[in-house]
mmCIF file of C-alpha atoms in Angstrom:
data_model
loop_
_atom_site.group_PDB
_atom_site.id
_atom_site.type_symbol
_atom_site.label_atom_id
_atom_site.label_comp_id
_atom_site.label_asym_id
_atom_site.label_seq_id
_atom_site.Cartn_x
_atom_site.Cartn_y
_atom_site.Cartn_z
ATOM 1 C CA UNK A 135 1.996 -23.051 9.997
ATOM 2 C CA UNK A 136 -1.144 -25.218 8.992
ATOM 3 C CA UNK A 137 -4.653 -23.870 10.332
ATOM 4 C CA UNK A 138 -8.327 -25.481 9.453
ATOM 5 C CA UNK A 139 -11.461 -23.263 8.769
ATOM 6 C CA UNK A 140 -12.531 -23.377 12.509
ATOM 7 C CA UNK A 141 -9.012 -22.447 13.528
ATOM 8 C CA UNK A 142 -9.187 -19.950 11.095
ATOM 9 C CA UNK A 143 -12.170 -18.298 11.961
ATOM 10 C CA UNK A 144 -11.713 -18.735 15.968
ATOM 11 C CA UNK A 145 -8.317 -16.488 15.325
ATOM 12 C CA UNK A 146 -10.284 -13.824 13.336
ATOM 13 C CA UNK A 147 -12.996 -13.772 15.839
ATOM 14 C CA UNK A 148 -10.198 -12.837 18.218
ATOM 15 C CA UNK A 149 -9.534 -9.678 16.684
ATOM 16 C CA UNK A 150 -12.610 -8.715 16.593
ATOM 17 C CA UNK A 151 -12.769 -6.732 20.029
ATOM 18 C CA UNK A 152 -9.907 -4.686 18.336
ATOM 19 C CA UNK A 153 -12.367 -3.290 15.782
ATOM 20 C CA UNK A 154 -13.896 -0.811 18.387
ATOM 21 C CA UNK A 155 -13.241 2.208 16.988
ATOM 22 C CA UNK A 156 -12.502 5.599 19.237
ATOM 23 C CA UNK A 157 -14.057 8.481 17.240
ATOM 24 C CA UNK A 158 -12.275 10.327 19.015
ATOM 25 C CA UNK A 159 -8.852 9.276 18.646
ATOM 26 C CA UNK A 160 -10.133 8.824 14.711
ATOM 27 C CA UNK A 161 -10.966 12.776 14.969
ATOM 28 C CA UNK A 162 -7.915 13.372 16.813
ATOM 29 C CA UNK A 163 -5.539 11.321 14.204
ATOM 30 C CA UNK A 164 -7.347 13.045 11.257
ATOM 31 C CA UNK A 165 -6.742 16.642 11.705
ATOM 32 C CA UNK A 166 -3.445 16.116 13.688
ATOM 33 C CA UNK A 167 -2.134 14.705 10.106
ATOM 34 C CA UNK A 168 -3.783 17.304 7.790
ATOM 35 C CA UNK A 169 -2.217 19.825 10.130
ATOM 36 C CA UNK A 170 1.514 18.511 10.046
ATOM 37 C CA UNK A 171 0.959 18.293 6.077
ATOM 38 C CA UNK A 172 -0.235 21.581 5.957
ATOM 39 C CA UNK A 173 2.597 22.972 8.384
ATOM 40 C CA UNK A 174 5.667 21.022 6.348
ATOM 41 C CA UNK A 175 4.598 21.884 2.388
ATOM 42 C CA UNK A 176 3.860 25.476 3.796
ATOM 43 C CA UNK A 177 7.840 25.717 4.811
ATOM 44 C CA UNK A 178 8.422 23.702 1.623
ATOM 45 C CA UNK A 179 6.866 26.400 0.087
ATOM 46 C CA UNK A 180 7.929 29.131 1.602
ATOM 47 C CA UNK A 181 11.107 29.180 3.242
ATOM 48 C CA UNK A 182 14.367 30.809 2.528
ATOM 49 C CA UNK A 183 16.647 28.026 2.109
ATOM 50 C CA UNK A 184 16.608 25.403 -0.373
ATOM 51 C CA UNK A 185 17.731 22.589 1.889
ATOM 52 C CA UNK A 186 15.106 23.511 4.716
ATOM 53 C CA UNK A 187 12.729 23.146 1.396
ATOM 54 C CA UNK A 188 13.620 20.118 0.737
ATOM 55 C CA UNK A 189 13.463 18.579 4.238
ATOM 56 C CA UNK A 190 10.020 19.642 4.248
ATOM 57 C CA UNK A 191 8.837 18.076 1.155
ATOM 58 C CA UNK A 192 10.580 15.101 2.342
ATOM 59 C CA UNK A 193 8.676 15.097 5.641
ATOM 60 C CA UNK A 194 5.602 16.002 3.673
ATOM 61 C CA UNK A 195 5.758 12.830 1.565
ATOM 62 C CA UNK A 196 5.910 10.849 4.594
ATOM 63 C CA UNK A 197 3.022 12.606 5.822
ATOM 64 C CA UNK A 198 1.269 11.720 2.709
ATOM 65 C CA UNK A 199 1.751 8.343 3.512
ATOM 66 C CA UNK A 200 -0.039 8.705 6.824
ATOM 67 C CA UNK A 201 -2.714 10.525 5.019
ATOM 68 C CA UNK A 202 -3.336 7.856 3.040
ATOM 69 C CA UNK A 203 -3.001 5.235 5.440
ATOM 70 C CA UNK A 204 -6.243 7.280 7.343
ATOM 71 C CA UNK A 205 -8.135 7.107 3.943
ATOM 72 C CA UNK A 206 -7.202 3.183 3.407
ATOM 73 C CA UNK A 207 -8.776 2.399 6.807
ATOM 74 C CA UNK A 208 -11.697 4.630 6.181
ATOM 75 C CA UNK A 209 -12.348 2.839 2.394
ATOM 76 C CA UNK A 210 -12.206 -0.362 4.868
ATOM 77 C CA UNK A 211 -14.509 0.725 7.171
ATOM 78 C CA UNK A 212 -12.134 0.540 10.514
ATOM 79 C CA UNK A 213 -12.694 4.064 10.909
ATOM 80 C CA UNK A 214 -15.378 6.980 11.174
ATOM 81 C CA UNK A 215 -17.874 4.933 9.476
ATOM 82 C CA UNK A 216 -21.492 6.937 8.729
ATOM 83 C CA UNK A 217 -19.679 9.950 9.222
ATOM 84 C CA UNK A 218 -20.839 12.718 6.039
ATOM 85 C CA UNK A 219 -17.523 14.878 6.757
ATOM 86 C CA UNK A 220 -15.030 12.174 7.093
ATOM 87 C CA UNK A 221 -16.362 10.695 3.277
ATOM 88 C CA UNK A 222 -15.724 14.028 2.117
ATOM 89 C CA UNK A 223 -12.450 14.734 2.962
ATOM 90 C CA UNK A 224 -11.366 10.985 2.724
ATOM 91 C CA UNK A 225 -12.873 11.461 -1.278
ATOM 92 C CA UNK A 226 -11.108 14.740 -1.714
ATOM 93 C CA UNK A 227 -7.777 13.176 -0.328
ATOM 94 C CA UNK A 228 -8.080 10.170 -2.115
ATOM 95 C CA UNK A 229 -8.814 12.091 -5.636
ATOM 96 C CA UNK A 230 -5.331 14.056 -4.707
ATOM 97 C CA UNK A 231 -3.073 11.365 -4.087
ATOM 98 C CA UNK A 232 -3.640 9.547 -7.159
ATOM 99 C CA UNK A 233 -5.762 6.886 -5.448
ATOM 100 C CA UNK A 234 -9.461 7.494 -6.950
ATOM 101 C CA UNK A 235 -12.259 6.187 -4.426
ATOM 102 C CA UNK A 236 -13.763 4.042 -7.136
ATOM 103 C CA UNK A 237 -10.567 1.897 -8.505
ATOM 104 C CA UNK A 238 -8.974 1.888 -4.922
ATOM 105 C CA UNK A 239 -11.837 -0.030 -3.338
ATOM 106 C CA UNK A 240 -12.588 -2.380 -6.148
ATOM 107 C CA UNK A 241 -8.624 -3.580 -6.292
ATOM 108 C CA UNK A 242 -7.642 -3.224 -2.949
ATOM 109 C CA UNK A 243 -10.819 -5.366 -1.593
ATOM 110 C CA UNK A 244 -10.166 -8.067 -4.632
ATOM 111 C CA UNK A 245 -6.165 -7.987 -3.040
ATOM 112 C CA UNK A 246 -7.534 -8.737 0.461
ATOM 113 C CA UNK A 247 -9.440 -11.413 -1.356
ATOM 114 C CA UNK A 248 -7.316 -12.971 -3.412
ATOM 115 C CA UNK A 249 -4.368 -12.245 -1.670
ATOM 116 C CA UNK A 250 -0.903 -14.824 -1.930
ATOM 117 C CA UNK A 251 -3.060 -17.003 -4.519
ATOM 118 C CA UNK A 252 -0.713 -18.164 -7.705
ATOM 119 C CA UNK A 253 -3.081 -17.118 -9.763
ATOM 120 C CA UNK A 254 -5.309 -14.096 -9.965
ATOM 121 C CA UNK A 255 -3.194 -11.729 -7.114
ATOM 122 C CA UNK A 256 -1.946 -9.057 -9.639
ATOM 123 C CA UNK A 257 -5.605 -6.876 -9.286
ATOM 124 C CA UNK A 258 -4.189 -4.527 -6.785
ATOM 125 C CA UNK A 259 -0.784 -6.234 -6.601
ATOM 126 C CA UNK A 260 2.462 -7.082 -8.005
ATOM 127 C CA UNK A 261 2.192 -9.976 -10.637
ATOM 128 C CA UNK A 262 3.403 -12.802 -9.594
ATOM 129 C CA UNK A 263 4.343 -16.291 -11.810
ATOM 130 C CA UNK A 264 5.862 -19.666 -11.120
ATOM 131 C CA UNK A 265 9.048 -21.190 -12.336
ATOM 132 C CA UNK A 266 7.484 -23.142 -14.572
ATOM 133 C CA UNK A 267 5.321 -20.381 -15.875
ATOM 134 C CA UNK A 268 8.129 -18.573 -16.419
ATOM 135 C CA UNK A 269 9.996 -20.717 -18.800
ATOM 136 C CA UNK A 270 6.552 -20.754 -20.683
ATOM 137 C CA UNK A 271 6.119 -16.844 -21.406
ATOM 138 C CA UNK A 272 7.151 -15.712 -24.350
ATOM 139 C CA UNK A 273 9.645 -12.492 -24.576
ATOM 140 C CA UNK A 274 7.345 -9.786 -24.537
ATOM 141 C CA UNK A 275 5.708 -10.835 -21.990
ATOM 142 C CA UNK A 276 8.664 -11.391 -19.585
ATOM 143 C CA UNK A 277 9.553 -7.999 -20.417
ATOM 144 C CA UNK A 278 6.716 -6.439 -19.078
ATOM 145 C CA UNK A 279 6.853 -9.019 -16.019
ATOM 146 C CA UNK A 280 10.294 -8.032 -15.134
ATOM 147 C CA UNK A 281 9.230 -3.894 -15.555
ATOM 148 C CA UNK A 282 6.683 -4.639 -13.458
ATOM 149 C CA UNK A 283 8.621 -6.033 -10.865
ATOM 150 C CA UNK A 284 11.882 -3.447 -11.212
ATOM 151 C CA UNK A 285 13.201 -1.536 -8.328
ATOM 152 C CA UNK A 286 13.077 1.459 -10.790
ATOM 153 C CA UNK A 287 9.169 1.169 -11.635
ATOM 154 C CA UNK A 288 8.354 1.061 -7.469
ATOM 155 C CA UNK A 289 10.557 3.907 -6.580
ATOM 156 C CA UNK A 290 9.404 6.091 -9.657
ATOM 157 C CA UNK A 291 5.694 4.700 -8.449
ATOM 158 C CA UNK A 292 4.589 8.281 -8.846
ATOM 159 C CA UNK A 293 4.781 8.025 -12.898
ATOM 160 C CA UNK A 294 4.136 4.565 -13.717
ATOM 161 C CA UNK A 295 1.826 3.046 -10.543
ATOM 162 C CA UNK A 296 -0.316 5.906 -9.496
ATOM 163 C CA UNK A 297 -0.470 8.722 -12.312
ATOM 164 C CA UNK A 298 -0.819 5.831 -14.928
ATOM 165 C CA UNK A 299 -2.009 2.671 -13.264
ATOM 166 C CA UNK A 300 -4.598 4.260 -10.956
ATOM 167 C CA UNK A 301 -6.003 6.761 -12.681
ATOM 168 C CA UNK A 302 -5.270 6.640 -16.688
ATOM 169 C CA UNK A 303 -5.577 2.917 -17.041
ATOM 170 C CA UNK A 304 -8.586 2.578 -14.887
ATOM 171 C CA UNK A 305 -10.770 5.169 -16.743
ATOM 172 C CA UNK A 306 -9.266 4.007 -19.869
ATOM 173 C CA UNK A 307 -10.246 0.529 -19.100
ATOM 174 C CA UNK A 308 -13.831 1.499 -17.745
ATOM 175 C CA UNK A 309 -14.523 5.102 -18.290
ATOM 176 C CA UNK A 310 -17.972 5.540 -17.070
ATOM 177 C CA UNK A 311 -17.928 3.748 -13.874
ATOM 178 C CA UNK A 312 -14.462 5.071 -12.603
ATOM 179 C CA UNK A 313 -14.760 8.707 -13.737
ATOM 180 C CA UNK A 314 -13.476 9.689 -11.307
ATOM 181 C CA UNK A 315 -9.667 8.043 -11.991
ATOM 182 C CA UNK A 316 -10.024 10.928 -15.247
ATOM 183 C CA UNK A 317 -11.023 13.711 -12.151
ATOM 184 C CA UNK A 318 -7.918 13.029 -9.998
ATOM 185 C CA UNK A 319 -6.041 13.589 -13.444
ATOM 186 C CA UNK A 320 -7.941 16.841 -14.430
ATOM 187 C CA UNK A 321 -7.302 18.109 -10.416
ATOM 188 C CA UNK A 322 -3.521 16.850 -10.574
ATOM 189 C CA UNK A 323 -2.498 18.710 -13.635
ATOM 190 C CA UNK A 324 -5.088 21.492 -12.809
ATOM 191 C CA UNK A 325 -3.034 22.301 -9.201
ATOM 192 C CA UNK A 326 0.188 21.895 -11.184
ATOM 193 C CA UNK A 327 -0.433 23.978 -13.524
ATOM 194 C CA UNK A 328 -1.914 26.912 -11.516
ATOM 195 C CA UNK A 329 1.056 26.597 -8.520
ATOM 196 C CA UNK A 330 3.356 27.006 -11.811
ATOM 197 C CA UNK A 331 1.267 29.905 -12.829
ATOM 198 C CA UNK A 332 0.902 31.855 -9.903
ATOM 199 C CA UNK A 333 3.872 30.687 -7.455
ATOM 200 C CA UNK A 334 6.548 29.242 -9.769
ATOM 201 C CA UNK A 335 8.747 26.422 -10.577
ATOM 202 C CA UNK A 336 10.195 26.369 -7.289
ATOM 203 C CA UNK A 337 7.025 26.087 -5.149
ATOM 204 C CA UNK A 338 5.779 23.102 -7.838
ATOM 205 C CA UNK A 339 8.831 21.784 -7.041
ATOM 206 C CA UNK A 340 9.229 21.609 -3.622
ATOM 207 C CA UNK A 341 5.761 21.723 -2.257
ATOM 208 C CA UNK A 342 3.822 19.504 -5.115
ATOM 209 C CA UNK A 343 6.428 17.251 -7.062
ATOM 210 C CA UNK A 344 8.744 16.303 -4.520
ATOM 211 C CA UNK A 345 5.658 14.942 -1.577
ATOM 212 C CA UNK A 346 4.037 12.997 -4.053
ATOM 213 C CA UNK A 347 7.399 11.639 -5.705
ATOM 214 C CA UNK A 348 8.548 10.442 -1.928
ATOM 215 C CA UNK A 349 4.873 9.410 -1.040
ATOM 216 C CA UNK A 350 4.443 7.137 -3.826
ATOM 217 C CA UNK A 351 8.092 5.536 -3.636
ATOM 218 C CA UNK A 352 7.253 4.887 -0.037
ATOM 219 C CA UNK A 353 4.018 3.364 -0.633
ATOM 220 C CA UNK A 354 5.184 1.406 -3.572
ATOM 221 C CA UNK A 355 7.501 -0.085 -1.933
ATOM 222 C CA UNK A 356 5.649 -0.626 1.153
ATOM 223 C CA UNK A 357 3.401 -3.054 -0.902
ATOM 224 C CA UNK A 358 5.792 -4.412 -3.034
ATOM 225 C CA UNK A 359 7.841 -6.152 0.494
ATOM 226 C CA UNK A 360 4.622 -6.533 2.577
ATOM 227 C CA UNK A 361 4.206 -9.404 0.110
ATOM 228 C CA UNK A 362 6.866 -10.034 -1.255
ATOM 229 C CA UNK A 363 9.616 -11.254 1.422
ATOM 230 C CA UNK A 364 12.002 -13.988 2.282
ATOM 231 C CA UNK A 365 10.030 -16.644 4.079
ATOM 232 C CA UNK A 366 6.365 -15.463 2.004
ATOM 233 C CA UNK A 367 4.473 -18.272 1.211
ATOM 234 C CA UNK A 368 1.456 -18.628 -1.886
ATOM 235 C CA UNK A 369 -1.013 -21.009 -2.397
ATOM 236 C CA UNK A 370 -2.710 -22.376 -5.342
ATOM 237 C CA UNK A 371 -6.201 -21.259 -5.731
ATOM 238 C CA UNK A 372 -7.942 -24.510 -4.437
ATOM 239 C CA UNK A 373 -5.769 -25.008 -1.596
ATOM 240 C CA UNK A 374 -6.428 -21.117 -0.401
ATOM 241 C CA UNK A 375 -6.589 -20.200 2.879
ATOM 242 C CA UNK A 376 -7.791 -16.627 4.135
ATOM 243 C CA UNK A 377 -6.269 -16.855 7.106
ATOM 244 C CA UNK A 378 -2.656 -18.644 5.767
ATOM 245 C CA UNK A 379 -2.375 -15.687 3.440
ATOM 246 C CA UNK A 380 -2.814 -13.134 5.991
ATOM 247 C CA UNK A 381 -0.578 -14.885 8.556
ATOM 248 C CA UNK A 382 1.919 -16.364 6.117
ATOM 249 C CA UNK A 383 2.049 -13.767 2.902
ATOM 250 C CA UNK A 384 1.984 -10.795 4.474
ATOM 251 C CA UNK A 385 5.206 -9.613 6.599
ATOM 252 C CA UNK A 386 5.693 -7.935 9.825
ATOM 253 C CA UNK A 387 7.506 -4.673 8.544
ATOM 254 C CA UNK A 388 9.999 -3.719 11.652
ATOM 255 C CA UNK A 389 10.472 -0.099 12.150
ATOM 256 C CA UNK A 390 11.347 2.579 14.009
ATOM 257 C CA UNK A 391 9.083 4.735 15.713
ATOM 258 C CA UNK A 392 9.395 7.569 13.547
ATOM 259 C CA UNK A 393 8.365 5.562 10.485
ATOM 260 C CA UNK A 394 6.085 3.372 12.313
ATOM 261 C CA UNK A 395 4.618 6.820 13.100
ATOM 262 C CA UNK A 396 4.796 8.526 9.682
ATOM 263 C CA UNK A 397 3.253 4.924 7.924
ATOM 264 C CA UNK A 398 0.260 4.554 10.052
ATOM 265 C CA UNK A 399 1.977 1.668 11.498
ATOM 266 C CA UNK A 400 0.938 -0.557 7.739
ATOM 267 C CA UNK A 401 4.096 -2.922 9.168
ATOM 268 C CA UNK A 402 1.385 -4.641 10.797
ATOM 269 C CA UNK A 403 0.170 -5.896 7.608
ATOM 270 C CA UNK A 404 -0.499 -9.339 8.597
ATOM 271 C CA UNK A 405 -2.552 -7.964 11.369
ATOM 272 C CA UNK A 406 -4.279 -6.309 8.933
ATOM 273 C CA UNK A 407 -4.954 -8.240 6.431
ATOM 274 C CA UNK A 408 -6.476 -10.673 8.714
ATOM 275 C CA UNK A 409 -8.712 -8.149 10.212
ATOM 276 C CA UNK A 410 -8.817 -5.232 8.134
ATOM 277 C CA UNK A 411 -11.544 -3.597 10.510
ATOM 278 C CA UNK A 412 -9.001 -2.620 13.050
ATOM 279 C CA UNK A 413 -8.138 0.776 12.898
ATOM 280 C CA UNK A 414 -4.443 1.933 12.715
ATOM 281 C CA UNK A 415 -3.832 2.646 15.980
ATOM 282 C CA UNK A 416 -5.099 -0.437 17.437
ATOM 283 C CA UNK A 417 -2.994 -2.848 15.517
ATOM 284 C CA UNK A 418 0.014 -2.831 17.910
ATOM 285 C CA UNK A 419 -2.294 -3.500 20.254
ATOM 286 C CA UNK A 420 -3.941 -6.634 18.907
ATOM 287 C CA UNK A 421 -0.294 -8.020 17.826
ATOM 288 C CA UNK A 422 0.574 -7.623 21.475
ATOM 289 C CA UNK A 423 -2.448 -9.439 22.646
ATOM 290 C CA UNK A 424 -2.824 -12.370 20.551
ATOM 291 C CA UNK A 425 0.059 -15.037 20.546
ATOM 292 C CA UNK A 426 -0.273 -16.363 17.150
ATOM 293 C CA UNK A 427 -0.123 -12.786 15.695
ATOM 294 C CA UNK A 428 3.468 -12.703 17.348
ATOM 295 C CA UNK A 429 4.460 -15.422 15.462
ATOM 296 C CA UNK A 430 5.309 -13.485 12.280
ATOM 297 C CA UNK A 431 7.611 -13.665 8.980
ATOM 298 C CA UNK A 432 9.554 -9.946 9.642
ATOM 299 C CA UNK A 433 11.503 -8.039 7.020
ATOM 300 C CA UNK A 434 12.485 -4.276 7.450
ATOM 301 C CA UNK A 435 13.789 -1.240 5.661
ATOM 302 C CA UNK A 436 16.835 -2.144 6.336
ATOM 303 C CA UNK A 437 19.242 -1.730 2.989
ATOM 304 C CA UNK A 438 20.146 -5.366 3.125
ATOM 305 C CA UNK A 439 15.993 -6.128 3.596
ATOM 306 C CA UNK A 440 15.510 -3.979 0.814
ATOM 307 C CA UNK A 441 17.751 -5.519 -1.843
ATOM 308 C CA UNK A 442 16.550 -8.975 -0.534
ATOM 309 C CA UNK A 443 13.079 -8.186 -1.372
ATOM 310 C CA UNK A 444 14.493 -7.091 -4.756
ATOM 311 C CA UNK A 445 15.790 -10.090 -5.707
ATOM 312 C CA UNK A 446 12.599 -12.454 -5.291
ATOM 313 C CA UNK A 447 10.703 -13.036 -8.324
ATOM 314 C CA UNK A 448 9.747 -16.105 -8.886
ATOM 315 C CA UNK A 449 7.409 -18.448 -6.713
ATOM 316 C CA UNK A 450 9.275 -21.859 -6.768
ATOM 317 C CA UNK A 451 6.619 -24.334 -5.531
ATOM 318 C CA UNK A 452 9.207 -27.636 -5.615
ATOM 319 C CA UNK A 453 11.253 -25.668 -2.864
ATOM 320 C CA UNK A 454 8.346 -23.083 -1.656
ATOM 321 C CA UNK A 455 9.762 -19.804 -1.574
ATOM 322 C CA UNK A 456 10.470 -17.326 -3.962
ATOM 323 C CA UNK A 457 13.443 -17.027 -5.953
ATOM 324 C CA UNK A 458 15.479 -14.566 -8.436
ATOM 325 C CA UNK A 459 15.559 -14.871 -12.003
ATOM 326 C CA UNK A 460 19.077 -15.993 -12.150
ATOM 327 C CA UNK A 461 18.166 -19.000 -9.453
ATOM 328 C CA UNK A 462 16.041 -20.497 -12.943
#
């Protein structure tokens, strides 16, 4: 698929009727999520049997996911824009899911920005290197490129992505202008702490640990194959294309309705990142309506989709696609 500019921008201009927000489907989406979140830790909390515990902290992380989908629209702009209680509760949320308001917009917009480019991607993304690159790093760096890229560091995404990446690093790296990466850690370890205090081990456990352990993996991964698929392509930098990347480096996610449901339907990611003032709910609908949109590179969370997006590594540019380390 080769676009120009004017093809480019004719296609985003037809998305744009999708941006008309409902505030009160926004409303309605909003407190229907924090109520189901509230309803599932509560019985993850709080009820008698360990594996009706667990289910709920399970349901809760997809929840969390939702959650955070609602917030990632709102830090766009597709949704409840100008409105003083939706900023507050879409700060609070994003200070409790690891994902400070400050560090989230600045990567994520650079991502939408730069996304699919060779070089300069990895703000707000996996890193991503050539074959020829590759043969050029030296060991220490490979090392870190490969952990950055293992199936262990997205599933354990709670640790090493979020606790770390969003909120230690970033203060670390710039401490006055994203203070509040250091309050999401004081508030984390703060509501641990006191729920350890006060409730137990357990009810850490089940209600705190286990939703944000399963919320994280989720997301993590959700990224990780949204860009990284059989049949992505990437660009070099002067040869970018907005509207390639969106259409061409960012998959069509196949789901269920359950998890279509529970992830805010993100699958749509190419819809999304060529128009990332749709809300949620209206992707589907744009998809539907537009015939290029239809026209989409697909992967799934299928097992076999899974360990397929595992195995890509490398961008090969002489046969443009990715490939795995042993294909070098």
């Amino acid at each position: 698929m080769s676009q120009s500019t004017t093809e480019g921008k004719a296609l985003i201009e037809a998305t744009r009727p999708f941006t008309a927000e409902s505030r009160a489907r926004s409303w309605f989406e909003v407190s229907l999520t924090i109520l189901l979140l509230g309803g599932t830790v509560a019985i993850a909390a709080l009820a008698p049997w360990w594996p009706v515990r667990l289910a709920g902290s399970v349901v809760a992380g997809l929840l969390t996911v939702r959650g955070f989908i609602i917030y990632h629209d709102y830090m766009h702009g597709a949704l409840l824009r100008r409105s003083p209680l939706a900023r507050a509760l879409m700060y609070v949320y994003g200070i409790l899911v690891l994902t400070p308001p400050r560090v989230w917009r600045e990567t994520h917009n650079y991502h939408h920005a730069h996304n699919a480019k060779i070089v300069g991607s990895h703000v707000g993304s996996y890193p991503v290197v050539t074959v020829d690159m590759w043969k050029k790093l030296s060991a220490r760096d490979r090392f870190f490129y490969k952990a950055a890229r293992h199936p262990l560091t997205v599933m354990l995404g709670y640790g090493g992505i979020f606790l770390y990446g969003m909120c230690l690093s970033s203060f670390l790296r710039r401490p006055l202008r994203n203070w509040d990466s250091a309050l999401a850690l004081v508030v984390h370890f703060a509501l641990a702490a006191a729920l350890y205090r006060f409730f137990g081990a357990d009810v850490l456990l089940f209600a705190f640990v286990v939703p944000l352990v399963v919320a994280c993996a989720v997301g993590a991964y959700l990224f990780y194959a949204q860009h990284n698929f059989d049949g992505v392509f990437l660009q070099g930098r002067h040869e970018w294309s907005y509207t390639r990347a969106a259409l061409e480096s960012s998959s069509y996610m196949e789901m269920g309705p359950v998890m279509q449901w529970m992830t805010g339907n993100i699958g749509f990611h190419h819809v999304h990142h060529l128009n990332p003032s749709i809300p949620f709910y209206r992707l589907p609908e744009a998809m539907a309506a537009i015939p290029e949109l239809r026209d989409a590179r697909v992967t799934s969370l299928r097992p076999r989709d899974i360990a397929a997006c595992f195995r890509l590594k490398l961008w090969d540019p002489r046969v443009g696609r990715m490939v795995g380390y042993r294909d070098v």
